[in-house]
Short mmCIF file of C-alpha atoms and ligand atoms in Angstrom, two decimals:
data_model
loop_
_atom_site.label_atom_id
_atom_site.label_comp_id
_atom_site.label_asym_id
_atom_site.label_seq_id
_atom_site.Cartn_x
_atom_site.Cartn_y
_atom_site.Cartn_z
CA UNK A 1 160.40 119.26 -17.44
CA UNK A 2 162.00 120.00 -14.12
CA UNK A 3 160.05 119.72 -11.02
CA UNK A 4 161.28 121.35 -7.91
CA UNK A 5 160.46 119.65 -4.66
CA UNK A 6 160.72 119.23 -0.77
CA UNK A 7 161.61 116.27 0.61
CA UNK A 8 159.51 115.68 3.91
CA UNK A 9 157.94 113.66 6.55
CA UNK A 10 155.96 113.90 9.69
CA UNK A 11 157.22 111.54 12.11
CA UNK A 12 158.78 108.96 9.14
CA UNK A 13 155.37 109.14 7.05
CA UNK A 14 157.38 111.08 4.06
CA UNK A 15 156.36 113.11 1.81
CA UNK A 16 157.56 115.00 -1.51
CA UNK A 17 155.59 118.43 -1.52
CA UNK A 18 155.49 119.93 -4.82
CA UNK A 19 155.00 123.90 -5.36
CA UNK A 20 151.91 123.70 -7.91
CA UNK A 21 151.70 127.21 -7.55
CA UNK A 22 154.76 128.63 -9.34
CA UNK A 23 155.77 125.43 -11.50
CA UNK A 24 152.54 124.34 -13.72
CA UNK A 25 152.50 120.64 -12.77
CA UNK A 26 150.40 117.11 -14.77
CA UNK A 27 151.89 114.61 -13.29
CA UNK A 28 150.46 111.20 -14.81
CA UNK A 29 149.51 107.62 -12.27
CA UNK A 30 152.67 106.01 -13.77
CA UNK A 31 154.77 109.24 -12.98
CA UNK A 32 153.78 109.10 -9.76
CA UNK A 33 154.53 105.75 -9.03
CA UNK A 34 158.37 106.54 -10.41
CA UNK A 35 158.85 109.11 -8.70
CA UNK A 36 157.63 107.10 -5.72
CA UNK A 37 159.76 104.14 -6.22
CA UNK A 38 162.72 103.83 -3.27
CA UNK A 39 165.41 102.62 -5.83
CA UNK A 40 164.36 104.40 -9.31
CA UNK A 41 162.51 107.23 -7.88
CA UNK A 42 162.91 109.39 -5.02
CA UNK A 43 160.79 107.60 -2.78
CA UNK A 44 157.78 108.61 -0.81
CA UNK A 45 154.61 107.24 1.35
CA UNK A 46 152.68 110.16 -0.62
CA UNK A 47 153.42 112.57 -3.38
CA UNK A 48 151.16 116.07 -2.10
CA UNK A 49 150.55 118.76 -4.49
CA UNK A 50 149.94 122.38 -3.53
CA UNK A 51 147.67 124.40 -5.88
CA UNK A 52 145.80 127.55 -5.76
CA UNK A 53 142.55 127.46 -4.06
CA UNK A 54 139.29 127.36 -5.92
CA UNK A 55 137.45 129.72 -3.33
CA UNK A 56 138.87 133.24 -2.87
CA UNK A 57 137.98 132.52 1.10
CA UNK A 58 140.78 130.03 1.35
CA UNK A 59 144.53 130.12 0.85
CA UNK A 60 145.54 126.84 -1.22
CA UNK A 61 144.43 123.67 -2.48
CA UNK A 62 145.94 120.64 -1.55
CA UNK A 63 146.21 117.33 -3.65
CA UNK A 64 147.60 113.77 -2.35
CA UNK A 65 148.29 110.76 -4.12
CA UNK A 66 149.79 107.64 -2.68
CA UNK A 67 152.82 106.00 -3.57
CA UNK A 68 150.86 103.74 -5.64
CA UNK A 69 149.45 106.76 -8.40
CA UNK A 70 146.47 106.73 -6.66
CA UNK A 71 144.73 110.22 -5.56
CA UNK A 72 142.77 110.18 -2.26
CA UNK A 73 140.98 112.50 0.11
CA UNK A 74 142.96 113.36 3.26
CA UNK A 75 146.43 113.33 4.73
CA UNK A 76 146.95 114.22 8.40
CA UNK A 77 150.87 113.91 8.67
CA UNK A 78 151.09 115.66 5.18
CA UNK A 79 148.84 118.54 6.11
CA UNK A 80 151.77 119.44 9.27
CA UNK A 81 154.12 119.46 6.30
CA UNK A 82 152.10 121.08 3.80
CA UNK A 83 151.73 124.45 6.15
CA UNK A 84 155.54 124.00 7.12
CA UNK A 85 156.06 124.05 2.91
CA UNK A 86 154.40 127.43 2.23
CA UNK A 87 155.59 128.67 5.01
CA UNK A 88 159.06 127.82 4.05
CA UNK A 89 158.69 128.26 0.45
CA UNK A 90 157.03 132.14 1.38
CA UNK A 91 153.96 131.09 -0.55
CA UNK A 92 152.38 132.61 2.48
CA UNK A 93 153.04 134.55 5.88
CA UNK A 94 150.03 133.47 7.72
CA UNK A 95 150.63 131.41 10.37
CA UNK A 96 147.29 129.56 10.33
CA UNK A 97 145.87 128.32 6.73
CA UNK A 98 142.93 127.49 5.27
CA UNK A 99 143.58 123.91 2.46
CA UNK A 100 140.97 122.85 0.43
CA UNK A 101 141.10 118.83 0.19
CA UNK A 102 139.06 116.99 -1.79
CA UNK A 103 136.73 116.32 0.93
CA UNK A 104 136.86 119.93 2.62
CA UNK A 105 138.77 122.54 4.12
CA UNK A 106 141.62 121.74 6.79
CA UNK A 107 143.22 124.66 8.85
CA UNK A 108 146.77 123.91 9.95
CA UNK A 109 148.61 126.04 12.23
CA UNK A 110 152.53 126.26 12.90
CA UNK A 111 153.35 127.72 16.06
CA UNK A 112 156.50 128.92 17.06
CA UNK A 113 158.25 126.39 18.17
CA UNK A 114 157.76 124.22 14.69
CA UNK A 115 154.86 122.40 16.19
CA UNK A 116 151.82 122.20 13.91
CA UNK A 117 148.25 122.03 15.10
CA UNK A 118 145.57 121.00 12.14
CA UNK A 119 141.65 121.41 12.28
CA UNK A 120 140.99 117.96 10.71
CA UNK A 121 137.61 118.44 10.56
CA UNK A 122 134.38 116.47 11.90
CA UNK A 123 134.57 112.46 11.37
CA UNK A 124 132.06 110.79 9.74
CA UNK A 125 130.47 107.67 10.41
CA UNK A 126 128.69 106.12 7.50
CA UNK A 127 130.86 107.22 4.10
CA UNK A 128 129.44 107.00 1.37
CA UNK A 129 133.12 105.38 0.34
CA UNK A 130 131.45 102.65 2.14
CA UNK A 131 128.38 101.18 1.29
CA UNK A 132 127.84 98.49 4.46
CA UNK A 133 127.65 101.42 7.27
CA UNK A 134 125.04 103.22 5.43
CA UNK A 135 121.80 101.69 6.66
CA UNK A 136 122.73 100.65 10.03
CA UNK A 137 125.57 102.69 11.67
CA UNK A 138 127.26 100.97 14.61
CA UNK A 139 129.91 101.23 16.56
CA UNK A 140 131.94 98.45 15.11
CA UNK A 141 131.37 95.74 13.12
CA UNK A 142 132.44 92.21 12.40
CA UNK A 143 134.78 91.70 9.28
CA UNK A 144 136.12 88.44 7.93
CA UNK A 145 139.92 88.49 6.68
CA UNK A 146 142.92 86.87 6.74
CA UNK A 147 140.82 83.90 7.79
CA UNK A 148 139.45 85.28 10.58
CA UNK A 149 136.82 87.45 12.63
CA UNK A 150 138.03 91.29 13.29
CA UNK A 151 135.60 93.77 15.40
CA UNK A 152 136.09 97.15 13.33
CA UNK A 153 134.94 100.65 13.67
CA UNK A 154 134.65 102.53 10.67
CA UNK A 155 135.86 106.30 10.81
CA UNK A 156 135.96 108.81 7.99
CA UNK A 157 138.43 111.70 8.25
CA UNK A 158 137.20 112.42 4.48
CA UNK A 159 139.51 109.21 3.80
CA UNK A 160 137.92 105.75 5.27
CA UNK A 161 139.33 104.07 8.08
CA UNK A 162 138.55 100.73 9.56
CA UNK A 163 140.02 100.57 13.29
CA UNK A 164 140.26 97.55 15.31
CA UNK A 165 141.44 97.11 19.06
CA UNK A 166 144.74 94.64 19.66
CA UNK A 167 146.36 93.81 23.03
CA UNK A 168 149.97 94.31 21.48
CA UNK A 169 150.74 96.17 18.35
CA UNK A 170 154.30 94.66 18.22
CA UNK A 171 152.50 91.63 17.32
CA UNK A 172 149.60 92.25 15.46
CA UNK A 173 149.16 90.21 12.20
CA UNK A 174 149.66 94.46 10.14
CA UNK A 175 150.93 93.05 6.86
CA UNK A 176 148.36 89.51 7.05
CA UNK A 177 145.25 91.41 8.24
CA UNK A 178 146.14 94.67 7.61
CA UNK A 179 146.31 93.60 3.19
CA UNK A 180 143.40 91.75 3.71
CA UNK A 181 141.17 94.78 4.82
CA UNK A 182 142.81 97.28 2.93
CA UNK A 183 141.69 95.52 -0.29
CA UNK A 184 138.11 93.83 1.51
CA UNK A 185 135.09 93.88 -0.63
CA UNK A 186 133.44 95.12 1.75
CA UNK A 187 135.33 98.60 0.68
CA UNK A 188 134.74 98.96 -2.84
CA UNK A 189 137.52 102.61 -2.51
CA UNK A 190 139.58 100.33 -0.43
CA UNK A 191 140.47 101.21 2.96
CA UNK A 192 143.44 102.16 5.73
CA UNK A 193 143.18 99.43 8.91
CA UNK A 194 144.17 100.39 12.00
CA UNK A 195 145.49 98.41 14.68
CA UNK A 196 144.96 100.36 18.07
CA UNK A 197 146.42 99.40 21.74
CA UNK A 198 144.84 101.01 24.66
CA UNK A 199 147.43 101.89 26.73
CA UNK A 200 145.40 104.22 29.00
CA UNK A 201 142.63 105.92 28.91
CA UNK A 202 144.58 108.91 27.26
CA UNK A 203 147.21 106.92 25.58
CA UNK A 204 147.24 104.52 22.58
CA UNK A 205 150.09 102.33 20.87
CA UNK A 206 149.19 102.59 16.54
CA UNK A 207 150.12 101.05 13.41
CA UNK A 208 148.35 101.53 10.22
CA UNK A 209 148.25 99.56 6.97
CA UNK A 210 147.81 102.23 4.80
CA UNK A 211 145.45 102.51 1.67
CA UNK A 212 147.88 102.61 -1.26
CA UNK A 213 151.23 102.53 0.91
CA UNK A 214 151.38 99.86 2.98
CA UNK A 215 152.74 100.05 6.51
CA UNK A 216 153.85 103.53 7.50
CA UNK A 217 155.61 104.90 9.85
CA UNK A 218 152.64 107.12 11.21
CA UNK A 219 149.67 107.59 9.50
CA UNK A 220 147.98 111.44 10.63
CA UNK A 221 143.88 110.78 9.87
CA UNK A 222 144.55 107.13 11.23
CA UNK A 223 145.60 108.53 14.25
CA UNK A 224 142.57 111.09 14.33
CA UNK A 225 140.22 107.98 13.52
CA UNK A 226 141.25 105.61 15.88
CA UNK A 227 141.21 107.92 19.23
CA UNK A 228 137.58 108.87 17.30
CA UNK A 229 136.73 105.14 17.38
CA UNK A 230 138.37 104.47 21.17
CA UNK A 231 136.41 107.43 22.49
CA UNK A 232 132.65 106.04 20.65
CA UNK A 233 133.74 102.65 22.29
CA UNK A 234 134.49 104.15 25.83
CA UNK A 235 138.00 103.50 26.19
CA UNK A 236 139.25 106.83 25.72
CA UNK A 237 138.92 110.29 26.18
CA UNK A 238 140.21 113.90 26.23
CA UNK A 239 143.56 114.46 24.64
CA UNK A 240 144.96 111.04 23.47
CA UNK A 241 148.51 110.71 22.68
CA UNK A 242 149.16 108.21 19.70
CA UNK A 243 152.62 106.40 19.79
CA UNK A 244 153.05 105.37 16.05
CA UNK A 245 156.08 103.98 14.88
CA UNK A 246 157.88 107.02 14.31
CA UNK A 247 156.55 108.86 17.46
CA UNK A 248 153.74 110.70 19.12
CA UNK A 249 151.28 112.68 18.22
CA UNK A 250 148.79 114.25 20.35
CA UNK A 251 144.30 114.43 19.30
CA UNK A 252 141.64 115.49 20.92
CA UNK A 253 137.93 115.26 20.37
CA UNK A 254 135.63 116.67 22.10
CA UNK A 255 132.64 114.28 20.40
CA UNK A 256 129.71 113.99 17.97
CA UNK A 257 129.67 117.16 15.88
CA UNK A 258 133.00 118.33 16.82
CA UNK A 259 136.38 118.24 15.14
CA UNK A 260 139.87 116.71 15.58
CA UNK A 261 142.73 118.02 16.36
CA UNK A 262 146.12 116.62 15.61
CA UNK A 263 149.32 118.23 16.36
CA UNK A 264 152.97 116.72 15.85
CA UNK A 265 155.71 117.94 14.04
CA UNK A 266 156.48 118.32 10.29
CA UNK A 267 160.09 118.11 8.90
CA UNK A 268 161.80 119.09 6.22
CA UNK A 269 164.93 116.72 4.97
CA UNK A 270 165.84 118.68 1.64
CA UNK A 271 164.63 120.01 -1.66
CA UNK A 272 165.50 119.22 -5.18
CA UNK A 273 165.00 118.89 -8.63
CA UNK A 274 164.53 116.22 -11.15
CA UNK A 275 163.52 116.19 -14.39
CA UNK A 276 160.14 114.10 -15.63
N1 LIG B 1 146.87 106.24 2.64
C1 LIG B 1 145.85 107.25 2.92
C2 LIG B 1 146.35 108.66 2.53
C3 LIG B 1 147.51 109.13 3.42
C4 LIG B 1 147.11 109.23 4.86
C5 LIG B 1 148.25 109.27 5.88
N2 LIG B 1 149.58 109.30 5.37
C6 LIG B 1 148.01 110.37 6.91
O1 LIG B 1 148.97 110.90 7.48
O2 LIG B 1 146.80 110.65 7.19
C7 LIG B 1 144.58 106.92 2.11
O3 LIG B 1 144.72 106.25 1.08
O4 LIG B 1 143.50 107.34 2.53
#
């Protein structure tokens, strides 16, 4: 079968989008994970599947599976480029969207100047992903890994996050500690660990061991959840911009109840086809 894509990424988290509108699409765990593969495949952080939406009140639905065949809630960086996708792919001429994720309904918007601005929803504080939070919420926690004590806070942006506070990301133990929590038992759905510098009060240095990927580049809901956690902890507030690896992106929250908003950019690099 051929399967037409768009290569993408927002700020170096990259994507292939796939049009599951027009082309019928099953795509398999062990398909996924070829096609993700940097020297086989075509490579990609995250493989993101656009669909029809199940309620006629929304426009599409939106599927994401990691590089490792696994399918998971929420993608912040993806979400830019899925509304830059329809958009360029005329599956729509709205300039604001409404996506149905597996864990509800994002609205990204792409303004004119190629920006995009995404209602990521309210953050949650006691998953049910994760079992430990639910009887006695806190701010953060103490976690064991990598042979040693790390104070997390745990954020849900429909996918789990567990955010901890470092004096220097360009030295922060990401691949040691960052494995070790991904894959803690403490998170029986695993987890993405964030390592957060407070550079200001509205300013943060990230990196994220993703859930799934590894490192990224940028990581869009770990953003969103650790300016979430730096705010609860009162380090941060109004809009924070993020510095990931691969740039900036700007969130705000305005607190308990409310939602996050992310905007950054969403690129695409080209679009193929390949037969699986
Ligand atoms: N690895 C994540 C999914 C991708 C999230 C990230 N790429 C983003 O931009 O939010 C997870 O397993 O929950």
């Amino acid at each position: 079968m051929k399967l037409k894509f768009s290569k993408m990424h927002g700020l170096g988290n990259d994507f292939v989008v796939v049009d599951g509108v027009r082309q019928s699409i099953e795509l398999t765990p062990e398909q996924i994970k070829a096609l993700g593969d940097r020297r086989f495949g075509i490579g990609f952080d995250q493989l993101l599947l656009v669909s029809a939406p199940e309620r006629p009140e929304n426009d599409f639905r939106y599927r994401i599976f990691n590089n490792d065949g696994g399918e998971v809630e929420q993608c912040g960086n993806g979400a830019r480029c899925f509304v830059r996708f329809v958009t360029e792919q005329r599956l729509t001429n709205k300039q604001s969207i409404r996506v149905e994720t597996a864990k509800g309904v994002i609205v990204p918007k792409l303004d004119k100047s190629g920006t995009v601005t995404v209602d990521m929803g309210v953050p949650h504080f006691a998953p049910a992903q994760i079992p430990f939070v639910a009887d006695k919420e806190a701010i953060s926690y103490p976690l064991e890994a990598a042979g040693r004590t790390v104070e997390i806070s745990v954020v849900s942006m429909g996918n789990p996050h567990a955010v901890q506070v470092v004096d220097d990301v360009a030295t922060a133990p990401v691949e040691e500690v960052g494995k070790a929590i991904e894959s803690h038992p403490r998170f029986p759905e695993r987890v993405n660990a964030g390592f957060m510098q407070i550079v200001a009060r509205n300013e943060i240095r990230l990196r994220v061991y993703e859930r799934g990927a590894g490192e990224t580049l940028a990581c869009g809901t770990g953003a969103c959840a650790a300016v979430v956690a730096g705010i609860r902890r009162g380090l941060l507030d109004g809009a924070v911009t993020v510095h990931a690896l691969g740039g900036d992106l700007t969130i705000e929250w305005a607190g308990e109840g409310a939602p996050v908003l992310m905007t950054g950019p969403a690129v695409t690099v080209f679009t193929g086809e390949i037969d699986v």
